[in-house]
Amino acid sequence: MAAPRPQSSLRGALCRQLLLTLVVFSFACEACKKETFIIPYKLEADKMIGRVNLKECLGSVDHIQSSDPDFRVLEDGSVYTAHAVVLSDEKRSFTIRLSDTKKQTQKEILVLLEYQKKVLRKRHTKETVLRRSKRRWAPIPCSMQENSLGPFPLFLQQVQSDAAQNYTIFYSISGRGVDKEPLNLFFIERDTGNLYCTRPVDREEYDVFDLIAYASTADGYSADFPLPLPIRVEDENDNYPIFTEAIYNFEVPESSRIGTTVGVVCATDRDEPDTMHTRLKYSILEQTPRSPGLFSVHPSTGVITTVSHYLDREVADKYSLIMKVQDMDGQFFGLMSTATCIITVKDSNDNLPTFRQNAYEASVEENMVNVEILRIPIEDKDLINTANWRANFTILKGNENGHFKISTDKATNEGVLSVVKPLDYEENHQVVLEIGVTNEAPFTRDVALRMTTMNRAVVTVHVKDQDEGPECRPEVQYIQIKENSAVGSKINGYEAYDPESKSSSGLRYKILHDPKEWITINDGSGSVQTSKTLDREVITPKNELYNITVLAIDQDGRSCTGTLAVSIEDVNDNPPEILQDYLVICKANMEYVDISAIDRDSSVNGAPFYFSLANTSPEINRLWTITRVNDTAARLAYQKNAQFQEYFIPVAVKDRAGLSATKTLRVNLCDCTNPVQCRSTARSADVILGKWAILAILLGIALLFSILLTLVCGIVSARNKKAFPEDLAQQNLIISNTEAPGDDKVCSANGFMTQTVNNANQGFCGTMGSGVKNGGQETIEMVKGGHQTLESCHGAGHHHTLDSCRGGAVEVENSRYTYSEWQNFTQPRLGEESIRGHTG
């Protein structure tokens, strides 16, 4: 910005500039009378020359008309040249007619055009171009048509600066389309400011160009601020709407209700959004098969729905729709494209399985089982090998006894009728069955309301007669025998019969299985008798029946088996039995102890039990009492003055039938806090030898005698032989408290006493505490022996215990070594033993 001028010169410059600028002078009082525009003498086409305030003239305007065809007026009051205009006179005028059809009001505005010549001059170097601060140079908004056909270069608009009224101004532009891609699309005439486009533009590639216009003097001085110049590309409907898929695939169940959604198709259009060019409309061009029309599409959303109840897979399982989408909201001049929509009709269970005929017949021999007698075919129009087609057969009537079963053959979908329980010709010559059939899948709801849900057929089964063997009916027959009955007691037994004659004559009977062999059966009549005494309490569990398997055979060898269930009637042959034997009562915290009893007989001969003290001494009666707890238990209590000791108390117990038994209880009244303490003491003190322990003791005594006999034989042989080992390391020591050799005896390796030189008395091997005295001397002697160690030996008359004298058949010499020999042998070894003791 240049420095400010003096105030007077600034006002003069402003006045001159205002006279040459495109200004609309509007006076409120003359708004509907006259508007004056000062314009150049030559105007290009589509050039804005000014703006008229229409609302101040007429509040509501719905029709605008210019009296001069060279000028056109927009709704906002802007006045444009319709063609290139050259003013021949200094003044020109035309009228703008405004109309309000609702109020039927019209007004006119007179527009006066004045031309005033201007003289351009060059800016002096010292003169500063005045820049307007409040109002910038502003061209009208500019746009261009997409894919314009030219001619090129195509004039867009003229850019002018206010400073051009006084100075020579040069114009330039920059931005995308000029010096940025796409390059050289726009250019501006340097002198006139006319803006041109050089080639067609695709709006889908470039929808707006933001150019910057510059105005400068010849010497490069900026006459005004850079002007943003947006150029908008007006859309042309040059893009076809395209479906997102070429082929759509949808599925819909048959028998769907009207309005069921099948699927959605969608298309896109590259033209400008929210315009008629992208307002799409969907429709169905063609349906195959053509009739009837079953589908419709929403024109705006593309949602395909059903419009008919008659969507039946059995008629057509697939439909092809040619879908159309058209822009311009479906108007005939809009662009369109198509796509294919394949609609597959899914099967629903809308067809009932039906029998081919209403009645069937079959035959089967009696007593046959697990045999197929009839196959029943059906028809079903639904999709094969699906749950809508597969059949479920049911026997509705006639199979109350469970002789028949019907199943489905998965391969053929037929019903297979079989006999699973033998039929009896004598009972029924024929059986009439009612068979029903349904599908695995339930019927669709609408179909179920209109039709029955099950088809039925009647099957008559004829039973053929057979010459058959005996029948054991009922298979289980019951008899009752009293317990402990005498051996040989006879009772009615098992009875079978011939189904042809309904008689039991000619049949033979045999017992196949008798668990205890208590019963025998009469071969001809089937009656039974006891072969042993029956004991109800042996059967486990006791209340169960005693079952015997019986075989019945006719004259042709055909047979049947049955069960003879024997109910053994209980006899009161078992008294109650007290469960406890030994009881501990801690006097410190126990005042009594409970006892209980059981009875192996039935409940009729069992509890309640009656407990009492039986044949007790006066002391027991004085110290102990027994009272009832419940039907099977009693309470044994003591008096406070009872002493700590073990008591033997006989207790009698009697069942409800009067059978009784007595048992002596060992009751330990103990000074304890826990009965476990007294029980452990009693177990350690009460060692009772069983029969096996006594037998082991006797065998041990016999073995001992045999060993002694062997030792005696060894002594006899030792008197006749001398065989001492020469190895002193294997000799045995005898401890003596005297330094000189004595006349003590020594033990041989076989465990018997040898005789010394001074004394021939016999002795035995034993353990001595401080040596052996004999003849007033204590000696240390070494005897030649085997690998055995002599613990001690003593002469006759000394009572010591024999620990062990072990060894082999080593013969003993009746001699002894001298004291020096003993000393030479013992000293080094005693030193070794001393060292070992300290080391250990």
Short mmCIF file of N, CA and C in Angstrom, two decimals, residues 551-614:
data_model
loop_
_atom_site.label_atom_id
_atom_site.label_comp_id
_atom_site.label_asym_id
_atom_site.label_seq_id
_atom_site.Cartn_x
_atom_site.Cartn_y
_atom_site.Cartn_z
N LEU A 551 -39.18 -126.61 32.21
CA LEU A 551 -39.29 -126.92 30.79
C LEU A 551 -40.47 -127.86 30.58
N ALA A 552 -41.38 -127.48 29.64
CA ALA A 552 -42.51 -128.33 29.28
C ALA A 552 -42.29 -128.85 27.87
N ILE A 553 -42.46 -130.18 27.64
CA ILE A 553 -42.16 -130.82 26.36
C ILE A 553 -43.37 -131.63 25.93
N ASP A 554 -43.73 -131.49 24.61
CA ASP A 554 -44.83 -132.30 24.10
C ASP A 554 -44.28 -133.59 23.49
N GLN A 555 -45.17 -134.37 22.89
CA GLN A 555 -44.77 -135.68 22.37
C GLN A 555 -43.87 -135.56 21.14
N ASP A 556 -43.94 -134.43 20.43
CA ASP A 556 -43.08 -134.23 19.26
C ASP A 556 -41.75 -133.58 19.61
N GLY A 557 -41.49 -133.36 20.88
CA GLY A 557 -40.23 -132.78 21.31
C GLY A 557 -40.20 -131.27 21.32
N ARG A 558 -41.33 -130.63 20.96
CA ARG A 558 -41.39 -129.18 21.04
C ARG A 558 -41.60 -128.75 22.49
N SER A 559 -41.05 -127.64 22.83
CA SER A 559 -41.01 -127.27 24.25
C SER A 559 -41.24 -125.79 24.45
N CYS A 560 -41.49 -125.45 25.69
CA CYS A 560 -41.54 -124.06 26.13
C CYS A 560 -40.99 -124.01 27.54
N THR A 561 -40.55 -122.86 27.95
CA THR A 561 -39.99 -122.68 29.30
C THR A 561 -40.80 -121.64 30.05
N GLY A 562 -40.86 -121.85 31.35
CA GLY A 562 -41.55 -120.92 32.22
C GLY A 562 -40.85 -120.84 33.56
N THR A 563 -41.35 -119.98 34.40
CA THR A 563 -40.74 -119.75 35.71
C THR A 563 -41.76 -120.07 36.79
N LEU A 564 -41.34 -120.89 37.74
CA LEU A 564 -42.15 -121.20 38.91
C LEU A 564 -41.60 -120.37 40.06
N ALA A 565 -42.35 -119.37 40.46
CA ALA A 565 -41.92 -118.45 41.51
C ALA A 565 -42.47 -118.94 42.84
N VAL A 566 -41.56 -119.35 43.72
CA VAL A 566 -41.93 -119.92 45.01
C VAL A 566 -41.82 -118.84 46.08
N SER A 567 -42.93 -118.60 46.74
CA SER A 567 -42.94 -117.67 47.85
C SER A 567 -42.81 -118.49 49.14
N ILE A 568 -41.71 -118.34 49.86
CA ILE A 568 -41.44 -119.12 51.08
C ILE A 568 -42.03 -118.36 52.26
N GLU A 569 -43.01 -118.97 52.89
CA GLU A 569 -43.69 -118.35 54.03
C GLU A 569 -42.80 -118.45 55.26
N ASP A 570 -42.61 -117.34 55.91
CA ASP A 570 -41.67 -117.29 57.03
C ASP A 570 -42.23 -117.99 58.27
N VAL A 571 -41.32 -118.65 58.99
CA VAL A 571 -41.60 -119.25 60.30
C VAL A 571 -40.65 -118.61 61.29
N ASN A 572 -41.16 -118.41 62.50
CA ASN A 572 -40.34 -117.73 63.51
C ASN A 572 -39.32 -118.72 64.07
N ASP A 573 -38.22 -118.89 63.27
CA ASP A 573 -37.20 -119.84 63.68
C ASP A 573 -35.87 -119.16 64.00
N ASN A 574 -35.86 -117.87 64.04
CA ASN A 574 -34.64 -117.14 64.36
C ASN A 574 -34.93 -116.13 65.46
N PRO A 575 -34.30 -116.30 66.65
CA PRO A 575 -34.50 -115.31 67.72
C PRO A 575 -33.73 -114.03 67.39
N PRO A 576 -34.08 -112.93 68.04
CA PRO A 576 -33.31 -111.70 67.84
C PRO A 576 -31.86 -111.89 68.29
N GLU A 577 -30.98 -111.16 67.69
CA GLU A 577 -29.55 -111.27 67.98
C GLU A 577 -28.99 -109.90 68.29
N ILE A 578 -28.36 -109.78 69.50
CA ILE A 578 -27.75 -108.50 69.88
C ILE A 578 -26.46 -108.32 69.10
N LEU A 579 -26.27 -107.13 68.54
CA LEU A 579 -25.14 -106.88 67.65
C LEU A 579 -23.83 -106.66 68.40
N GLN A 580 -23.90 -106.14 69.64
CA GLN A 580 -22.68 -105.78 70.35
C GLN A 580 -22.17 -106.97 71.18
N ASP A 581 -20.84 -107.01 71.38
CA ASP A 581 -20.20 -108.00 72.25
C ASP A 581 -19.45 -107.31 73.39
N TYR A 582 -18.68 -106.32 73.06
CA TYR A 582 -17.82 -105.65 74.03
C TYR A 582 -18.13 -104.16 74.00
N LEU A 583 -18.38 -103.58 75.18
CA LEU A 583 -18.75 -102.18 75.29
C LEU A 583 -17.85 -101.48 76.28
N VAL A 584 -17.54 -100.22 75.99
CA VAL A 584 -16.71 -99.41 76.89
C VAL A 584 -17.52 -98.18 77.28
N ILE A 585 -17.57 -97.93 78.59
CA ILE A 585 -18.26 -96.74 79.10
C ILE A 585 -17.25 -95.91 79.87
N CYS A 586 -17.03 -94.69 79.41
CA CYS A 586 -16.16 -93.76 80.14
C CYS A 586 -17.02 -93.09 81.20
N LYS A 587 -16.74 -93.41 82.42
CA LYS A 587 -17.58 -92.93 83.51
C LYS A 587 -17.55 -91.41 83.63
N ALA A 588 -16.46 -90.82 83.20
CA ALA A 588 -16.32 -89.37 83.36
C ALA A 588 -17.36 -88.61 82.53
N ASN A 589 -17.73 -89.14 81.36
CA ASN A 589 -18.64 -88.37 80.49
C ASN A 589 -19.74 -89.22 79.86
N MET A 590 -19.90 -90.48 80.29
CA MET A 590 -20.94 -91.33 79.73
C MET A 590 -21.76 -91.93 80.87
N GLU A 591 -23.08 -91.79 80.77
CA GLU A 591 -23.94 -92.34 81.81
C GLU A 591 -24.60 -93.64 81.37
N TYR A 592 -24.50 -93.96 80.08
CA TYR A 592 -25.15 -95.18 79.59
C TYR A 592 -24.52 -95.54 78.25
N VAL A 593 -24.93 -96.70 77.75
CA VAL A 593 -24.54 -97.14 76.42
C VAL A 593 -25.75 -97.84 75.80
N ASP A 594 -25.95 -97.62 74.46
CA ASP A 594 -27.08 -98.22 73.75
C ASP A 594 -26.65 -99.51 73.07
N ILE A 595 -27.58 -100.48 73.09
CA ILE A 595 -27.37 -101.74 72.38
C ILE A 595 -28.55 -101.93 71.44
N SER A 596 -28.32 -102.71 70.37
CA SER A 596 -29.38 -102.96 69.39
C SER A 596 -29.35 -104.41 68.96
N ALA A 597 -30.47 -104.84 68.35
CA ALA A 597 -30.61 -106.24 67.94
C ALA A 597 -31.26 -106.30 66.57
N ILE A 598 -31.06 -107.43 65.89
CA ILE A 598 -31.70 -107.69 64.60
C ILE A 598 -32.34 -109.06 64.64
N ASP A 599 -33.29 -109.28 63.72
CA ASP A 599 -33.98 -110.57 63.62
C ASP A 599 -34.00 -110.95 62.15
N ARG A 600 -33.51 -112.13 61.81
CA ARG A 600 -33.43 -112.57 60.43
C ARG A 600 -34.79 -112.96 59.88
N ASP A 601 -35.78 -113.14 60.74
CA ASP A 601 -37.12 -113.48 60.26
C ASP A 601 -37.78 -112.27 59.65
N SER A 602 -38.97 -112.48 59.10
CA SER A 602 -39.72 -111.39 58.51
C SER A 602 -40.22 -110.45 59.60
N SER A 603 -40.78 -109.33 59.16
CA SER A 603 -41.23 -108.32 60.12
C SER A 603 -42.38 -108.83 61.00
N VAL A 604 -43.11 -109.82 60.51
CA VAL A 604 -44.20 -110.39 61.32
C VAL A 604 -43.64 -111.06 62.57
N ASN A 605 -42.47 -111.66 62.44
CA ASN A 605 -41.83 -112.35 63.57
C ASN A 605 -40.63 -111.57 64.09
N GLY A 606 -40.58 -110.29 63.83
CA GLY A 606 -39.42 -109.51 64.24
C GLY A 606 -39.76 -108.49 65.30
N ALA A 607 -39.33 -107.25 65.06
CA ALA A 607 -39.51 -106.16 66.02
C ALA A 607 -41.02 -105.88 66.19
N PRO A 608 -41.39 -105.28 67.35
CA PRO A 608 -40.52 -104.72 68.39
C PRO A 608 -39.91 -105.80 69.29
N PHE A 609 -38.67 -105.49 69.77
CA PHE A 609 -37.95 -106.39 70.66
C PHE A 609 -38.13 -105.93 72.11
N TYR A 610 -37.99 -106.92 73.01
CA TYR A 610 -38.11 -106.65 74.45
C TYR A 610 -36.81 -107.08 75.11
N PHE A 611 -36.10 -106.09 75.71
CA PHE A 611 -34.80 -106.33 76.34
C PHE A 611 -34.98 -106.44 77.86
N SER A 612 -34.15 -107.33 78.50
CA SER A 612 -34.18 -107.46 79.96
C SER A 612 -32.87 -108.07 80.43
N LEU A 613 -32.57 -107.88 81.75
CA LEU A 613 -31.40 -108.51 82.37
C LEU A 613 -31.79 -109.93 82.76
N ALA A 614 -31.03 -110.91 82.27
CA ALA A 614 -31.43 -112.32 82.42
C ALA A 614 -30.53 -113.02 83.43
#
